[in-house]
PDB file of C-alpha atoms in Angstrom:
ATOM      1  CA  MET A   1     -19.726 -17.708 -18.722  1.00 49.00           C
ATOM      2  CA  SER A   2     -15.726 -17.722 -19.017  1.00 57.00           C
ATOM      3  CA  GLU A   3     -16.785 -14.106 -20.791  1.00 82.00           C
ATOM      4  CA  VAL A   4     -18.852 -13.319 -17.882  1.00 79.00           C
ATOM      5  CA  SER A   5     -16.170 -13.998 -15.019  1.00 79.00           C
ATOM      6  CA  THR A   6     -13.870 -12.296 -17.181  1.00 86.00           C
ATOM      7  CA  VAL A   7     -15.768  -9.052 -17.468  1.00 87.00           C
ATOM      8  CA  ALA A   8     -16.711  -8.948 -13.906  1.00 90.00           C
ATOM      9  CA  ARG A   9     -12.828 -10.245 -12.422  1.00 93.00           C
ATOM     10  CA  PRO A  10     -11.404  -6.042 -12.670  1.00 93.00           C
ATOM     11  CA  TYR A  11     -14.890  -4.494 -10.916  1.00 94.00           C
ATOM     12  CA  ALA A  12     -14.746  -7.426  -8.587  1.00 94.00           C
ATOM     13  CA  LYS A  13     -11.249  -6.759  -7.043  1.00 94.00           C
ATOM     14  CA  ALA A  14     -11.361  -3.165  -7.207  1.00 94.00           C
ATOM     15  CA  ALA A  15     -14.253  -3.562  -4.768  1.00 95.00           C
ATOM     16  CA  PHE A  16     -11.972  -5.197  -3.046  1.00 94.00           C
ATOM     17  CA  ASP A  17      -8.421  -3.632  -2.594  1.00 94.00           C
ATOM     18  CA  PHE A  18     -11.209  -0.439  -1.972  1.00 94.00           C
ATOM     19  CA  ALA A  19     -12.655  -1.177   0.761  1.00 94.00           C
ATOM     20  CA  LEU A  20     -10.062  -3.684   2.533  1.00 92.00           C
ATOM     21  CA  GLU A  21      -7.858   0.281   1.721  1.00 92.00           C
ATOM     22  CA  ASN A  22     -10.792   1.297   4.208  1.00 92.00           C
ATOM     23  CA  ASP A  23     -11.376  -1.468   6.147  1.00 92.00           C
ATOM     24  CA  GLN A  24     -14.907  -2.319   5.057  1.00 93.00           C
ATOM     25  CA  LEU A  25     -15.880  -5.248   3.815  1.00 93.00           C
ATOM     26  CA  ASP A  26     -18.160  -5.879   4.841  1.00 93.00           C
ATOM     27  CA  LYS A  27     -20.384  -2.311   4.862  1.00 95.00           C
ATOM     28  CA  TRP A  28     -18.730  -3.074   0.750  1.00 95.00           C
ATOM     29  CA  GLN A  29     -20.338  -6.881   0.278  1.00 95.00           C
ATOM     30  CA  GLU A  30     -23.594  -5.747   2.037  1.00 95.00           C
ATOM     31  CA  MET A  31     -23.715  -3.541  -0.142  1.00 95.00           C
ATOM     32  CA  LEU A  32     -23.233  -5.351  -3.292  1.00 95.00           C
ATOM     33  CA  GLN A  33     -25.347  -8.061  -2.288  1.00 95.00           C
ATOM     34  CA  PHE A  34     -28.606  -5.272  -1.175  1.00 94.00           C
ATOM     35  CA  VAL A  35     -28.109  -4.027  -4.993  1.00 94.00           C
ATOM     36  CA  THR A  36     -27.378  -7.411  -6.896  1.00 93.00           C
ATOM     37  CA  LEU A  37     -31.018  -7.734  -5.639  1.00 92.00           C
ATOM     38  CA  VAL A  38     -32.917  -5.202  -6.062  1.00 91.00           C
ATOM     39  CA  ILE A  39     -31.059  -5.170 -10.800  1.00 90.00           C
ATOM     40  CA  GLU A  40     -32.419  -9.187 -10.528  1.00 89.00           C
ATOM     41  CA  ASN A  41     -35.835  -7.655  -9.044  1.00 87.00           C
ATOM     42  CA  GLU A  42     -38.205  -8.421 -12.091  1.00 87.00           C
ATOM     43  CA  GLN A  43     -40.298  -5.312 -11.716  1.00 85.00           C
ATOM     44  CA  VAL A  44     -37.298  -3.440 -12.109  1.00 82.00           C
ATOM     45  CA  ALA A  45     -35.664  -5.271 -14.847  1.00 81.00           C
ATOM     46  CA  GLY A  46     -38.221  -4.192 -17.108  1.00 81.00           C
ATOM     47  CA  TYR A  47     -38.258   0.026 -15.451  1.00 76.00           C
ATOM     48  CA  LEU A  48     -34.125  -0.141 -16.423  1.00 77.00           C
ATOM     49  CA  LYS A  49     -35.258  -1.680 -19.170  1.00 77.00           C
ATOM     50  CA  SER A  50     -37.010   1.827 -20.577  1.00 76.00           C
ATOM     51  CA  ALA A  51     -34.626   4.142 -19.441  1.00 74.00           C
ATOM     52  CA  SER A  52     -33.443   5.439 -22.622  1.00 76.00           C
ATOM     53  CA  SER A  53     -29.118   6.310 -21.403  1.00 85.00           C
ATOM     54  CA  PRO A  54     -26.873   4.592 -18.549  1.00 84.00           C
ATOM     55  CA  GLN A  55     -26.826   7.815 -16.443  1.00 88.00           C
ATOM     56  CA  GLN A  56     -30.567   7.159 -16.008  1.00 85.00           C
ATOM     57  CA  ILE A  57     -29.908   3.551 -14.763  1.00 87.00           C
ATOM     58  CA  ALA A  58     -27.474   4.537 -12.567  1.00 87.00           C
ATOM     59  CA  GLU A  59     -29.173   7.666 -11.016  1.00 89.00           C
ATOM     60  CA  ILE A  60     -32.266   4.550 -10.766  1.00 87.00           C
ATOM     61  CA  ILE A  61     -30.793   1.949  -9.426  1.00 89.00           C
ATOM     62  CA  ILE A  62     -29.063   5.253  -6.931  1.00 89.00           C
ATOM     63  CA  GLY A  63     -32.054   6.229  -5.919  1.00 90.00           C
ATOM     64  CA  ILE A  64     -33.728   2.452  -5.383  1.00 89.00           C
ATOM     65  CA  CYS A  65     -30.623   1.344  -2.843  1.00 88.00           C
ATOM     66  CA  GLU A  66     -29.585   5.039  -1.853  1.00 85.00           C
ATOM     67  CA  LYS A  67     -29.067   4.168   2.207  1.00 88.00           C
ATOM     68  CA  GLN A  68     -27.496   1.799   1.149  1.00 90.00           C
ATOM     69  CA  LEU A  69     -24.951   2.382  -0.938  1.00 91.00           C
ATOM     70  CA  ASP A  70     -22.533   5.599   0.174  1.00 91.00           C
ATOM     71  CA  GLN A  71     -21.030   7.414  -2.152  1.00 92.00           C
ATOM     72  CA  TYR A  72     -18.218   5.250  -3.272  1.00 94.00           C
ATOM     73  CA  GLY A  73     -21.564   2.586  -4.141  1.00 93.00           C
ATOM     74  CA  GLN A  74     -23.035   5.749  -5.731  1.00 92.00           C
ATOM     75  CA  ASN A  75     -19.859   6.088  -7.828  1.00 93.00           C
ATOM     76  CA  PHE A  76     -19.382   1.947  -8.124  1.00 94.00           C
ATOM     77  CA  ILE A  77     -22.771   1.392  -9.930  1.00 93.00           C
ATOM     78  CA  ARG A  78     -21.821   4.437 -11.578  1.00 92.00           C
ATOM     79  CA  ILE A  79     -18.944   3.151 -13.448  1.00 92.00           C
ATOM     80  CA  MET A  80     -20.192  -0.029 -13.953  1.00 92.00           C
ATOM     81  CA  ALA A  81     -23.502   1.309 -15.321  1.00 90.00           C
ATOM     82  CA  GLU A  82     -21.870   3.746 -17.826  1.00 92.00           C
ATOM     83  CA  ASN A  83     -19.577   0.620 -19.421  1.00 91.00           C
ATOM     84  CA  GLN A  84     -22.619  -0.737 -19.485  1.00 87.00           C
ATOM     85  CA  ARG A  85     -21.910  -3.875 -16.718  1.00 88.00           C
ATOM     86  CA  LEU A  86     -24.519  -3.723 -14.415  1.00 86.00           C
ATOM     87  CA  THR A  87     -25.586  -7.185 -15.827  1.00 85.00           C
ATOM     88  CA  VAL A  88     -22.967  -9.049 -14.629  1.00 90.00           C
ATOM     89  CA  LEU A  89     -23.720  -7.872 -10.682  1.00 91.00           C
ATOM     90  CA  SER A  90     -24.234 -11.079  -8.927  1.00 91.00           C
ATOM     91  CA  SER A  91     -20.846 -12.147 -11.045  1.00 93.00           C
ATOM     92  CA  VAL A  92     -18.493  -9.346  -9.259  1.00 94.00           C
ATOM     93  CA  LEU A  93     -20.241 -10.347  -5.934  1.00 95.00           C
ATOM     94  CA  LYS A  94     -20.098 -14.108  -6.385  1.00 93.00           C
ATOM     95  CA  ALA A  95     -16.030 -12.145  -7.234  1.00 93.00           C
ATOM     96  CA  PHE A  96     -15.866 -10.567  -4.764  1.00 94.00           C
ATOM     97  CA  ILE A  97     -17.407 -12.763  -2.307  1.00 90.00           C
ATOM     98  CA  GLN A  98     -14.081 -15.779  -3.200  1.00 88.00           C
ATOM     99  CA  LEU A  99     -11.718 -13.319  -3.079  1.00 90.00           C
ATOM    100  CA  ARG A 100     -13.186 -12.258   0.331  1.00 89.00           C
ATOM    101  CA  SER A 101     -12.184 -16.164   1.379  1.00 80.00           C
ATOM    102  CA  GLU A 102      -9.171 -16.267   0.396  1.00 81.00           C
ATOM    103  CA  TYR A 103      -7.827 -13.168   2.197  1.00 82.00           C
ATOM    104  CA  GLU A 104      -9.761 -14.226   5.478  1.00 80.00           C
ATOM    105  CA  SER A 105      -8.596 -17.706   5.174  1.00 78.00           C
ATOM    106  CA  VAL A 106      -5.420 -19.068   7.570  1.00 76.00           C
ATOM    107  CA  LYS A 107      -2.492 -20.382   6.184  1.00 80.00           C
ATOM    108  CA  ASP A 108      -0.469 -21.786   8.759  1.00 82.00           C
ATOM    109  CA  ILE A 109       3.634 -21.329   9.035  1.00 88.00           C
ATOM    110  CA  GLU A 110       5.440 -23.631  10.262  1.00 91.00           C
ATOM    111  CA  VAL A 111       8.164 -22.885  11.996  1.00 91.00           C
ATOM    112  CA  ILE A 112      11.348 -24.279  13.500  1.00 91.00           C
ATOM    113  CA  SER A 113      13.441 -22.691  15.501  1.00 89.00           C
ATOM    114  CA  ALA A 114      16.707 -23.391  17.835  1.00 86.00           C
ATOM    115  CA  THR A 115      14.976 -22.609  20.539  1.00 87.00           C
ATOM    116  CA  LYS A 116      11.102 -21.636  22.027  1.00 90.00           C
ATOM    117  CA  LEU A 117      11.157 -18.310  20.237  1.00 88.00           C
ATOM    118  CA  SER A 118       9.111 -15.134  22.003  1.00 89.00           C
ATOM    119  CA  LYS A 119       5.434 -13.478  21.769  1.00 91.00           C
ATOM    120  CA  ALA A 120       6.671 -10.624  20.374  1.00 92.00           C
ATOM    121  CA  ASN A 121       9.295 -12.986  17.328  1.00 89.00           C
ATOM    122  CA  GLU A 122       6.138 -15.021  16.984  1.00 90.00           C
ATOM    123  CA  THR A 123       3.656 -11.283  16.156  1.00 91.00           C
ATOM    124  CA  LYS A 124       7.082 -10.266  14.459  1.00 91.00           C
ATOM    125  CA  ILE A 125       7.434 -13.220  11.578  1.00 89.00           C
ATOM    126  CA  ALA A 126       3.501 -13.231  11.451  1.00 91.00           C
ATOM    127  CA  THR A 127       3.104  -9.129  10.074  1.00 91.00           C
ATOM    128  CA  ALA A 128       5.873 -10.275   7.372  1.00 90.00           C
ATOM    129  CA  MET A 129       4.548 -13.558   6.671  1.00 89.00           C
ATOM    130  CA  GLU A 130       1.074 -11.772   6.342  1.00 88.00           C
ATOM    131  CA  LYS A 131       2.189  -9.088   4.665  1.00 88.00           C
ATOM    132  CA  ARG A 132       4.773 -11.569   1.497  1.00 86.00           C
ATOM    133  CA  LEU A 133       1.398 -13.694   1.135  1.00 83.00           C
ATOM    134  CA  ASN A 134      -1.736 -11.253   1.547  1.00 81.00           C
ATOM    135  CA  CYS A 135      -3.466 -13.454   3.743  1.00 80.00           C
ATOM    136  CA  LYS A 136      -3.441 -14.245   7.480  1.00 83.00           C
ATOM    137  CA  VAL A 137      -1.506 -16.644   8.703  1.00 86.00           C
ATOM    138  CA  ARG A 138      -1.064 -19.164  12.266  1.00 83.00           C
ATOM    139  CA  ILE A 139       2.452 -19.636  13.174  1.00 88.00           C
ATOM    140  CA  VAL A 140       2.629 -23.705  14.823  1.00 87.00           C
ATOM    141  CA  SER A 141       6.014 -23.293  16.022  1.00 89.00           C
ATOM    142  CA  LYS A 142       9.198 -26.107  16.580  1.00 90.00           C
ATOM    143  CA  VAL A 143      11.993 -26.434  18.355  1.00 90.00           C
ATOM    144  CA  SER A 144      15.217 -28.708  17.229  1.00 85.00           C
ATOM    145  CA  LYS A 145      18.339 -29.178  19.151  1.00 84.00           C
ATOM    146  CA  GLU A 146      19.707 -29.708  15.589  1.00 84.00           C
ATOM    147  CA  LEU A 147      19.676 -25.553  15.162  1.00 82.00           C
ATOM    148  CA  ILE A 148      21.924 -23.573  16.893  1.00 83.00           C
ATOM    149  CA  ALA A 149      20.744 -20.334  15.674  1.00 86.00           C
ATOM    150  CA  GLY A 150      17.671 -19.144  13.634  1.00 84.00           C
ATOM    151  CA  VAL A 151      14.779 -19.886  12.096  1.00 87.00           C
ATOM    152  CA  ILE A 152      13.369 -22.285   9.161  1.00 89.00           C
ATOM    153  CA  ILE A 153      10.111 -21.080   8.278  1.00 88.00           C
ATOM    154  CA  ARG A 154       8.169 -23.388   5.987  1.00 88.00           C
ATOM    155  CA  TYR A 155       4.424 -22.484   4.459  1.00 85.00           C
ATOM    156  CA  ASP A 156       2.783 -25.120   1.458  1.00 78.00           C
ATOM    157  CA  ASP A 157       6.095 -26.549  -0.547  1.00 80.00           C
ATOM    158  CA  ILE A 158       8.180 -22.922  -0.013  1.00 82.00           C
ATOM    159  CA  VAL A 159      10.713 -23.355   2.382  1.00 85.00           C
ATOM    160  CA  ILE A 160      13.333 -19.143   3.759  1.00 85.00           C
ATOM    161  CA  ASP A 161      15.876 -21.080   5.496  1.00 84.00           C
ATOM    162  CA  SER A 162      17.855 -19.253   7.697  1.00 79.00           C
ATOM    163  CA  SER A 163      19.574 -21.312  10.281  1.00 77.00           C
ATOM    164  CA  SER A 164      22.613 -20.933  10.684  1.00 78.00           C
ATOM    165  CA  ARG A 165      23.362 -24.780   9.394  1.00 76.00           C
ATOM    166  CA  GLY A 166      20.753 -23.943   6.243  1.00 74.00           C
ATOM    167  CA  GLN A 167      24.299 -20.880   5.699  1.00 75.00           C
ATOM    168  CA  LEU A 168      26.920 -22.893   5.677  1.00 75.00           C
ATOM    169  CA  ASP A 169      25.711 -25.305   4.187  1.00 78.00           C
ATOM    170  CA  ARG A 170      24.770 -21.941   1.534  1.00 77.00           C
ATOM    171  CA  LEU A 171      28.693 -20.899   2.139  1.00 79.00           C
ATOM    172  CA  ALA A 172      29.916 -23.971   1.491  1.00 82.00           C
ATOM    173  CA  ASN A 173      28.459 -25.187  -1.704  1.00 81.00           C
ATOM    174  CA  GLU A 174      29.618 -21.372  -3.196  1.00 82.00           C
ATOM    175  CA  LEU A 175      33.447 -22.145  -1.851  1.00 84.00           C
ATOM    176  CA  CYS A 176      32.822 -26.274  -4.090  1.00 81.00           C
ATOM    177  CA  LEU A 177      31.770 -23.982  -7.027  1.00 62.00           C
TER     178      LEU A 177
END
């Protein structure tokens, strides 16, 4: 089973990256679901076994799914057929769904500042953290009277300390060396 997921993962990642880049996650998931259902159909599976070449298999599937697949989906099926990987399509779908779930999850990012952050600053921090973490984030703002200026950002077990207190502490450590 691990071999199947190892084979399926690069195809799922390629499909996911393309879909994400083109803002088509829903469309690609629907295409993969439809093609998986078609390939798993007993009559179609029997018909595919009688096909002589990967190109013929791809054309049969594309012919059946013609209205459900755009040109990129058709190319994806051709590549999988050419590499004789259509048997792992259901695992590709599962991996695609998992990648999408991970991407669409929201991480809570704690931002501690000396004063209340403006919406513009929260948006700027959120954008930078989304890019860094490759997922959606939600800013949880806190105000600390102990800070003079700057912010401390915490997520998971990571701390980004850009407060003036943190900078002074780092400077003191450097001078003591």
